[in-house]
Coordinates of C-alpha atoms and ligand atoms in Angstrom, one line a residue:
M281 CA -31.6 20.9 32.4
S282 CA -32.9 17.7 34.1
K283 CA -30.5 14.8 34.7
R284 CA -32.8 12.7 32.6
L285 CA -32.7 15.1 29.6
V286 CA -28.9 15.2 29.9
S287 CA -28.6 11.4 29.8
V288 CA -31.0 11.2 26.9
I289 CA -28.9 13.8 25.0
V290 CA -25.7 11.9 25.9
M291 CA -27.2 8.6 24.7
C292 CA -28.4 10.1 21.4
A293 CA -24.9 11.5 20.8
M294 CA -23.4 8.1 21.5
M295 CA -25.8 6.4 19.2
L296 CA -25.0 8.9 16.5
L297 CA -21.3 8.3 16.9
A298 CA -21.7 4.6 16.7
V299 CA -23.8 4.9 13.5
V300 CA -21.5 7.4 11.7
P301 CA -18.7 4.9 10.6
S302 CA -21.1 2.4 9.2
L303 CA -23.1 5.2 7.5
A304 CA -19.9 6.4 6.0
Q305 CA -19.2 3.0 4.6
E306 CA -22.6 2.6 3.1
D307 CA -22.3 6.1 1.7
L308 CA -19.3 5.1 -0.4
S309 CA -20.3 4.6 -4.0
G310 CA -19.0 5.1 -7.5
D311 CA -16.2 3.2 -9.1
L312 CA -13.0 1.5 -8.1
E313 CA -10.5 0.2 -10.6
I314 CA -8.0 -2.4 -9.2
F315 CA -5.1 -3.1 -11.5
S316 CA -3.1 -6.3 -11.2
W317 CA -1.7 -9.3 -13.1
W318 CA -3.8 -11.8 -11.2
A319 CA -5.9 -13.1 -14.1
G320 CA -7.1 -16.7 -14.9
D321 CA -5.4 -19.3 -12.8
E322 CA -3.9 -16.6 -10.6
G323 CA -7.3 -15.0 -10.0
P324 CA -9.1 -16.9 -7.2
A325 CA -7.6 -15.2 -4.2
L326 CA -8.2 -11.7 -5.5
E327 CA -11.7 -12.7 -6.6
A328 CA -12.5 -13.9 -3.1
L329 CA -11.2 -10.7 -1.6
L330 CA -13.3 -8.6 -4.0
E331 CA -16.4 -10.6 -3.1
K332 CA -15.8 -9.6 0.5
F333 CA -15.3 -6.0 -0.5
G334 CA -18.6 -6.2 -2.4
E335 CA -20.4 -7.3 0.8
L336 CA -18.9 -4.4 2.7
H337 CA -19.4 -1.8 0.1
P338 CA -22.4 -2.9 -2.1
N339 CA -22.6 0.5 -3.8
I340 CA -19.1 0.6 -5.2
E341 CA -18.7 -0.7 -8.7
V342 CA -15.4 -2.6 -8.8
E343 CA -13.5 -3.0 -12.0
N344 CA -11.0 -5.9 -11.7
A345 CA -8.6 -4.8 -14.3
T346 CA -6.0 -7.5 -15.1
V347 CA -3.2 -7.8 -17.6
T348 CA -2.1 -11.5 -17.8
G349 CA 1.5 -12.4 -17.5
G350 CA 3.4 -14.0 -14.7
S351 CA 5.4 -11.8 -12.4
G352 CA 3.8 -8.7 -14.0
V353 CA 5.9 -8.8 -17.1
N354 CA 3.1 -7.3 -19.2
A355 CA 1.1 -5.5 -16.5
R356 CA 4.1 -3.4 -15.5
A357 CA 4.5 -2.0 -19.0
V358 CA 0.9 -1.0 -19.3
L359 CA 1.0 0.5 -15.8
K360 CA 4.0 2.6 -16.6
T361 CA 2.3 4.1 -19.7
R362 CA -0.8 4.9 -17.7
M363 CA 1.1 6.5 -14.9
L364 CA 3.3 8.5 -17.2
G365 CA 0.2 9.6 -19.2
G366 CA -1.6 10.9 -16.0
D367 CA -4.2 8.1 -16.2
P368 CA -3.5 6.1 -13.0
P369 CA -5.7 3.2 -11.9
D370 CA -7.3 3.8 -8.5
S371 CA -5.0 1.2 -7.0
F372 CA -2.4 -1.2 -8.4
Q373 CA -0.4 -4.2 -7.5
V374 CA 3.3 -3.4 -6.9
H375 CA 6.1 -5.4 -5.3
A376 CA 7.4 -4.1 -2.0
G377 CA 10.9 -2.8 -2.2
Q378 CA 12.6 -1.2 -5.2
E379 CA 9.8 -1.8 -7.7
L380 CA 7.6 0.5 -5.5
I381 CA 10.2 2.9 -4.2
G382 CA 12.7 3.1 -7.1
T383 CA 9.9 3.5 -9.7
Y384 CA 6.8 5.2 -8.4
V385 CA 7.9 6.8 -5.2
V386 CA 11.0 8.6 -6.6
A387 CA 8.7 9.9 -9.4
D388 CA 6.4 11.4 -6.7
T389 CA 3.4 9.6 -8.0
M390 CA 2.2 8.0 -4.8
E391 CA 0.3 9.3 -1.7
D392 CA 1.9 8.8 1.7
L393 CA -0.1 6.2 3.6
T394 CA 1.4 6.7 7.1
F395 CA -1.9 8.1 8.4
L396 CA -3.7 4.9 7.3
F397 CA -1.1 2.7 9.0
E398 CA -1.5 4.7 12.2
E399 CA -5.3 4.7 12.1
E400 CA -5.5 0.9 11.5
G401 CA -2.8 0.0 14.1
W402 CA -0.6 -1.5 11.3
M403 CA 2.6 -0.1 12.7
D404 CA 2.6 -2.9 15.3
I405 CA 1.0 -5.6 13.1
F406 CA 3.3 -5.7 10.1
P407 CA 6.9 -6.8 10.6
E408 CA 9.3 -3.8 10.9
G409 CA 11.5 -5.1 8.1
L410 CA 8.5 -5.2 5.8
I411 CA 7.4 -1.7 6.7
D412 CA 11.0 -0.5 5.9
L413 CA 10.7 -2.0 2.4
L414 CA 7.6 0.0 1.8
S415 CA 9.0 3.2 3.2
T416 CA 11.3 6.1 2.7
D417 CA 12.1 8.9 5.1
E418 CA 9.1 10.7 3.7
G419 CA 6.5 8.1 4.2
I420 CA 5.0 4.6 3.8
W421 CA 3.9 4.1 0.3
S422 CA 1.7 0.9 0.0
V423 CA -0.2 -1.7 1.9
P424 CA 1.2 -5.3 1.8
V425 CA -1.2 -8.1 1.4
N426 CA 1.2 -11.1 1.6
I427 CA 4.6 -12.6 1.9
H428 CA 5.6 -15.0 -0.9
R429 CA 8.7 -17.2 -0.9
S430 CA 10.9 -17.4 -4.0
N431 CA 13.3 -20.2 -3.0
V432 CA 11.1 -23.2 -3.1
M433 CA 11.6 -26.4 -5.1
W434 CA 8.5 -28.4 -6.0
Y435 CA 8.2 -32.1 -6.9
I436 CA 5.7 -35.0 -6.8
P437 CA 6.8 -37.4 -4.1
A438 CA 5.4 -40.5 -5.9
N439 CA 7.3 -39.7 -9.0
L440 CA 10.7 -39.2 -7.3
E441 CA 10.2 -42.6 -5.6
E442 CA 9.5 -44.2 -8.9
W443 CA 12.6 -42.7 -10.5
G444 CA 14.7 -43.5 -7.4
V445 CA 15.7 -39.9 -6.9
E446 CA 16.2 -38.0 -3.7
V447 CA 15.4 -34.3 -3.1
P448 CA 18.8 -32.7 -3.7
A449 CA 20.1 -30.7 -0.7
D450 CA 22.5 -28.7 -2.9
W451 CA 23.2 -28.0 -6.6
D452 CA 26.0 -30.6 -6.8
A453 CA 23.6 -33.3 -5.6
F454 CA 21.2 -32.0 -8.3
L455 CA 23.8 -32.2 -11.0
E456 CA 24.6 -35.7 -9.9
A457 CA 21.0 -36.8 -10.2
C458 CA 20.6 -35.0 -13.6
P459 CA 22.0 -37.8 -15.9
T460 CA 19.9 -40.5 -14.2
L461 CA 16.7 -38.5 -14.8
Q462 CA 17.7 -37.6 -18.4
E463 CA 18.3 -41.3 -19.2
A464 CA 14.9 -42.1 -17.9
G465 CA 13.5 -39.5 -20.3
V466 CA 12.6 -37.0 -17.6
T467 CA 13.6 -33.3 -17.6
P468 CA 15.4 -32.8 -14.3
M469 CA 14.3 -29.2 -13.8
S470 CA 11.5 -27.4 -15.8
V471 CA 11.7 -23.7 -16.6
G472 CA 9.4 -21.4 -18.6
E473 CA 9.7 -18.0 -20.2
N474 CA 12.6 -15.6 -19.4
W475 CA 11.5 -14.3 -16.0
T476 CA 11.2 -17.9 -14.7
V477 CA 14.8 -18.4 -15.7
V478 CA 15.8 -15.3 -13.8
H479 CA 13.8 -16.7 -10.9
L480 CA 15.8 -19.9 -11.0
W481 CA 19.0 -17.9 -11.3
E482 CA 18.4 -15.8 -8.2
N483 CA 18.1 -18.9 -6.2
V484 CA 21.2 -20.5 -7.6
A485 CA 23.0 -17.2 -6.9
L486 CA 21.7 -17.3 -3.3
A487 CA 22.9 -20.9 -2.8
E488 CA 26.3 -20.4 -4.4
L489 CA 27.1 -16.9 -2.9
G490 CA 25.3 -17.5 0.4
A491 CA 22.9 -15.0 1.9
E492 CA 25.7 -12.6 2.7
G493 CA 27.2 -12.6 -0.8
Y494 CA 23.8 -12.4 -2.4
R495 CA 22.9 -9.4 -0.3
A496 CA 26.2 -7.8 -0.9
L497 CA 25.5 -7.8 -4.7
W498 CA 22.4 -5.6 -4.1
A499 CA 24.0 -3.4 -1.5
G500 CA 26.8 -2.5 -3.9
E501 CA 29.4 -4.2 -1.7
K502 CA 30.4 -6.9 -4.2
A503 CA 31.5 -6.8 -7.8
W504 CA 29.7 -9.0 -10.4
T505 CA 33.2 -9.8 -11.8
D506 CA 34.3 -11.4 -8.5
E507 CA 35.6 -15.0 -9.0
D508 CA 32.8 -16.6 -7.1
V509 CA 30.2 -14.7 -9.1
V510 CA 31.7 -15.9 -12.4
A511 CA 31.9 -19.5 -11.0
M512 CA 28.2 -19.2 -10.0
W513 CA 27.3 -18.3 -13.7
D514 CA 29.3 -21.4 -14.8
K515 CA 27.3 -23.6 -12.4
F516 CA 24.1 -22.0 -13.6
G517 CA 25.0 -23.0 -17.1
Q518 CA 25.4 -26.6 -16.0
I519 CA 22.1 -26.5 -14.3
L520 CA 20.4 -25.0 -17.5
D521 CA 21.8 -28.1 -19.3
C522 CA 19.5 -30.1 -17.1
T523 CA 16.4 -28.1 -18.0
N524 CA 14.2 -27.6 -21.1
A525 CA 15.7 -24.1 -21.6
D526 CA 17.0 -25.0 -25.1
E527 CA 13.7 -26.6 -26.1
D528 CA 10.2 -25.0 -25.6
A529 CA 10.8 -23.0 -22.4
A530 CA 10.6 -19.6 -23.9
S531 CA 6.9 -20.1 -24.8
L532 CA 5.8 -21.5 -21.4
P533 CA 4.1 -19.5 -18.7
W534 CA 5.1 -20.5 -15.2
Q535 CA 1.9 -22.6 -14.8
Q536 CA 3.0 -24.8 -17.7
A537 CA 6.5 -25.3 -16.2
T538 CA 4.7 -26.4 -13.0
D539 CA 2.4 -28.7 -15.1
M540 CA 5.5 -30.5 -16.4
V541 CA 6.3 -31.5 -12.8
V542 CA 2.7 -32.5 -12.1
N543 CA 2.5 -34.5 -15.3
G544 CA 5.7 -36.4 -14.6
E545 CA 7.6 -34.8 -17.6
A546 CA 9.9 -33.0 -15.2
A547 CA 11.3 -33.9 -11.7
F548 CA 11.7 -30.5 -10.2
N549 CA 10.7 -26.8 -10.6
I550 CA 11.9 -23.8 -8.7
M551 CA 9.1 -21.3 -8.4
G552 CA 7.6 -19.0 -5.8
D553 CA 4.9 -20.4 -3.7
W554 CA 2.1 -19.1 -5.9
A555 CA 2.9 -22.6 -7.4
A556 CA 1.5 -24.1 -4.2
G557 CA -1.6 -21.9 -4.7
Y558 CA -1.9 -23.2 -8.2
M559 CA -1.4 -26.8 -7.4
N560 CA -3.7 -26.7 -4.3
T561 CA -6.4 -24.2 -5.3
T562 CA -6.6 -24.8 -9.0
L563 CA -5.4 -28.3 -9.6
G564 CA -6.7 -29.7 -6.3
L565 CA -3.5 -31.4 -5.2
A566 CA -3.0 -31.9 -1.5
P567 CA 0.2 -30.5 0.0
G568 CA 2.4 -33.3 1.2
E569 CA 0.9 -36.2 -0.7
G570 CA -0.1 -34.5 -4.0
F571 CA 3.0 -32.3 -4.1
G572 CA 6.1 -31.9 -2.1
W573 CA 8.5 -29.0 -1.5
A574 CA 11.9 -28.2 -0.1
P575 CA 14.0 -25.1 0.1
A576 CA 15.8 -24.5 -3.3
P577 CA 19.0 -26.5 -3.2
G578 CA 21.6 -24.9 -0.9
T579 CA 19.2 -22.4 0.6
E580 CA 18.0 -24.2 3.7
G581 CA 17.6 -21.7 6.5
V582 CA 17.2 -18.7 4.2
F583 CA 13.8 -17.2 3.1
N584 CA 14.0 -15.3 -0.2
M585 CA 11.0 -13.1 0.1
L586 CA 8.8 -10.8 -1.9
S587 CA 5.6 -9.1 -1.1
D588 CA 2.6 -8.0 -3.2
S589 CA 1.2 -4.6 -2.1
F590 CA -1.3 -2.0 -3.3
G591 CA -1.0 1.7 -3.1
L592 CA -2.8 5.0 -3.7
P593 CA -1.5 6.9 -6.7
E594 CA -1.7 10.7 -6.7
G595 CA -4.7 11.7 -8.6
A596 CA -6.6 8.4 -8.2
P597 CA -10.1 9.0 -9.5
N598 CA -11.8 7.4 -6.5
R599 CA -9.6 8.1 -3.5
D600 CA -12.1 7.3 -0.7
N601 CA -13.0 4.0 -2.3
V602 CA -9.3 3.2 -2.5
L603 CA -8.9 3.8 1.2
A604 CA -11.8 1.4 1.9
W605 CA -10.0 -1.2 -0.4
L606 CA -6.7 -0.7 1.4
R607 CA -8.4 -1.1 4.8
L608 CA -9.8 -4.5 3.8
L609 CA -6.5 -5.5 2.2
G610 CA -4.5 -4.8 5.3
S611 CA -7.1 -6.3 7.7
Q612 CA -6.7 -9.6 9.4
E613 CA -10.0 -10.9 7.8
G614 CA -8.9 -9.7 4.3
Q615 CA -5.5 -11.3 4.5
D616 CA -6.9 -14.6 5.8
I617 CA -9.4 -14.7 3.0
F618 CA -6.7 -13.9 0.3
N619 CA -3.6 -15.8 1.3
P620 CA -4.8 -19.4 1.9
L621 CA -6.0 -19.4 -1.7
K622 CA -3.0 -17.5 -3.1
G623 CA -0.3 -19.7 -1.7
S624 CA 1.2 -17.0 0.4
I625 CA 1.3 -16.2 4.1
A626 CA -0.2 -13.1 5.5
A627 CA 2.0 -10.0 5.8
R628 CA 0.3 -9.4 9.2
T629 CA 1.8 -11.1 12.2
D630 CA -1.6 -12.1 13.7
S631 CA -3.1 -14.2 11.0
D632 CA -5.1 -17.3 12.0
L633 CA -2.8 -20.1 10.9
S634 CA -5.5 -22.8 11.3
L635 CA -6.9 -21.5 8.0
Y636 CA -3.7 -22.2 6.2
N637 CA -2.6 -25.6 4.7
E638 CA 0.4 -27.6 5.7
Y639 CA 2.7 -26.0 3.1
L640 CA 1.8 -22.5 4.3
Q641 CA 2.2 -23.4 7.9
S642 CA 5.7 -24.5 7.2
A643 CA 6.4 -21.3 5.2
A644 CA 5.1 -19.2 8.2
E645 CA 7.5 -21.1 10.5
D646 CA 10.4 -20.5 8.1
W647 CA 9.5 -16.8 7.7
A648 CA 9.6 -16.4 11.5
S649 CA 12.9 -18.2 12.0
N650 CA 15.0 -18.0 8.8
E651 CA 17.5 -15.5 7.5
I652 CA 15.6 -13.1 5.1
V653 CA 16.8 -11.9 1.7
G654 CA 14.8 -10.3 -1.1
S655 CA 14.0 -11.4 -4.6
L656 CA 15.4 -9.8 -7.8
A657 CA 12.8 -11.3 -10.2
H658 CA 10.0 -9.9 -8.0
G659 CA 11.0 -6.3 -7.4
A660 CA 12.4 -6.4 -3.9
V661 CA 16.1 -5.7 -4.3
A662 CA 17.1 -3.8 -7.5
P663 CA 15.9 -0.7 -9.1
E664 CA 13.9 -0.9 -12.3
S665 CA 16.7 0.3 -14.4
F666 CA 18.6 -2.9 -13.4
S667 CA 15.8 -5.4 -13.2
S668 CA 14.3 -4.5 -16.5
E669 CA 17.6 -4.9 -18.4
F670 CA 18.7 -8.1 -16.6
P671 CA 16.4 -10.3 -18.7
T672 CA 18.3 -9.2 -21.8
V673 CA 21.6 -10.3 -20.2
M674 CA 19.9 -13.6 -19.3
E675 CA 18.8 -14.0 -22.9
Q676 CA 22.4 -13.5 -24.0
F677 CA 23.6 -16.0 -21.4
L678 CA 21.1 -18.5 -22.6
A679 CA 22.5 -18.2 -26.1
S680 CA 26.2 -18.0 -25.2
R681 CA 26.6 -19.7 -21.8
N682 CA 29.6 -17.4 -21.4
A683 CA 30.1 -16.8 -17.7
Q684 CA 32.9 -14.3 -18.0
A685 CA 31.2 -12.1 -20.6
T686 CA 27.9 -12.2 -18.7
S687 CA 29.6 -11.2 -15.4
A688 CA 31.1 -8.2 -17.2
A689 CA 27.8 -7.3 -18.8
V690 CA 26.0 -7.4 -15.5
Q691 CA 28.7 -5.3 -13.8
A692 CA 28.2 -2.7 -16.5
L693 CA 24.5 -2.8 -15.9
A694 CA 24.9 -2.4 -12.2
E695 CA 27.2 0.5 -12.7
E696 CA 24.6 2.2 -14.9
A697 CA 21.9 1.6 -12.3
G698 CA 24.2 3.0 -9.6
I699 CA 24.3 -0.3 -7.5
A700 CA 27.7 -1.6 -8.5
G701 CA 30.1 -2.9 -6.0
G702 CA 33.8 -3.6 -6.3
E703 CA 36.5 -1.2 -7.5
M704 CA 35.1 1.4 -9.9
Ligands
GAL26 C1 4.9 -12.5 -8.6 C2 3.8 -12.1 -7.7 C3 3.0 -13.2 -7.3 C4 2.5 -14.1 -8.5 C5 3.7 -14.3 -9.4 C6 3.4 -15.1 -10.7 O1 5.6 -11.4 -9.1 O2 4.3 -11.4 -6.6 O3 1.9 -12.8 -6.5 O4 1.5 -13.4 -9.1 O5 4.3 -13.2 -9.7 O6 2.6 -14.3 -11.6

């Protein structure tokens, strides 16, 4: 064989290799159902990502299946029924941590994605602690798209100035400011439906017990009946007296609790930083001038995290299309399209921070330097058997404000869920 012929053959082979991956992409067709609770006001980030997916895979028909309801309160129930009934969506939103592992992985309903993490070089790109949250000894079970922060307090700077109120550094300072605001006809802190009260609670618990005490609750190293935990419930009751909990809260989705702050009906709201996404992307307020933020009182230096992720259920009808979706979701480009709109930072460590607003840049800084704990209300720290019953206990506390009885009830719940600390 002549040298020339050999080099032509080699060149042809190389061209073929270069063409194969893109051919494989264009070859993908059929359907892809993506299931989440990012509907309406929560939709823009996912929609932008799906638009990109459509450009990359024009022959895949995507169904953006959403079930409205903040924090997935409604979507989780629908998902559970579908998973139990052997009708999984192709890919679904699930929080990193116990919501993923304690619900779907223990039930053997997810595919191990270790191979995808290795192929895409993600083992070195996602923080180790986050990969741990998505993993068991048997595998890695979903792809994280973001990091949200739970312990943020939101306010409108111009309103605080008008009312002569400072951002409280701890809960005692908040309780001191409470009567001033109430006398001015302002709700000191807005809350909404039950899960938003749980969200507030976890950040009060974090402040009052400290990162170590808070962590110990989930690690089974601290009893719910300990004196400081009972005292924390007492303080939480006092804080609730400075909210709209006894008025219309139960009927308000989180966006409307945020609206109360924006409209000047309330001074503060504690919510995850999807509220920054809502105020910036949907309401058009500029971070800094239009809305302000601070760590939830008493939690400076601590980052209460949660992460949205998507996985590949066993028996997903369109497995190859899911893998293409997960590849985009985990990519730098995908994360930098999604997160600036969502109000979260990228789960990847190499995102382009120049694309992120002032709030998100500060969150990225805190994520890199703060002590990290995980959210109860958003699936990171407790198994479903605990987190799905906790709202009932909260309902009882809202009615009774009895710290002692509530502590005992949560201890019983923790014992049933196998995560109780203290003498048993
Ligand atoms: C969280 C979720 C966020 C956001 C929020 C409000 O659980 O992780 O991405 O959607 O609920 O619905």
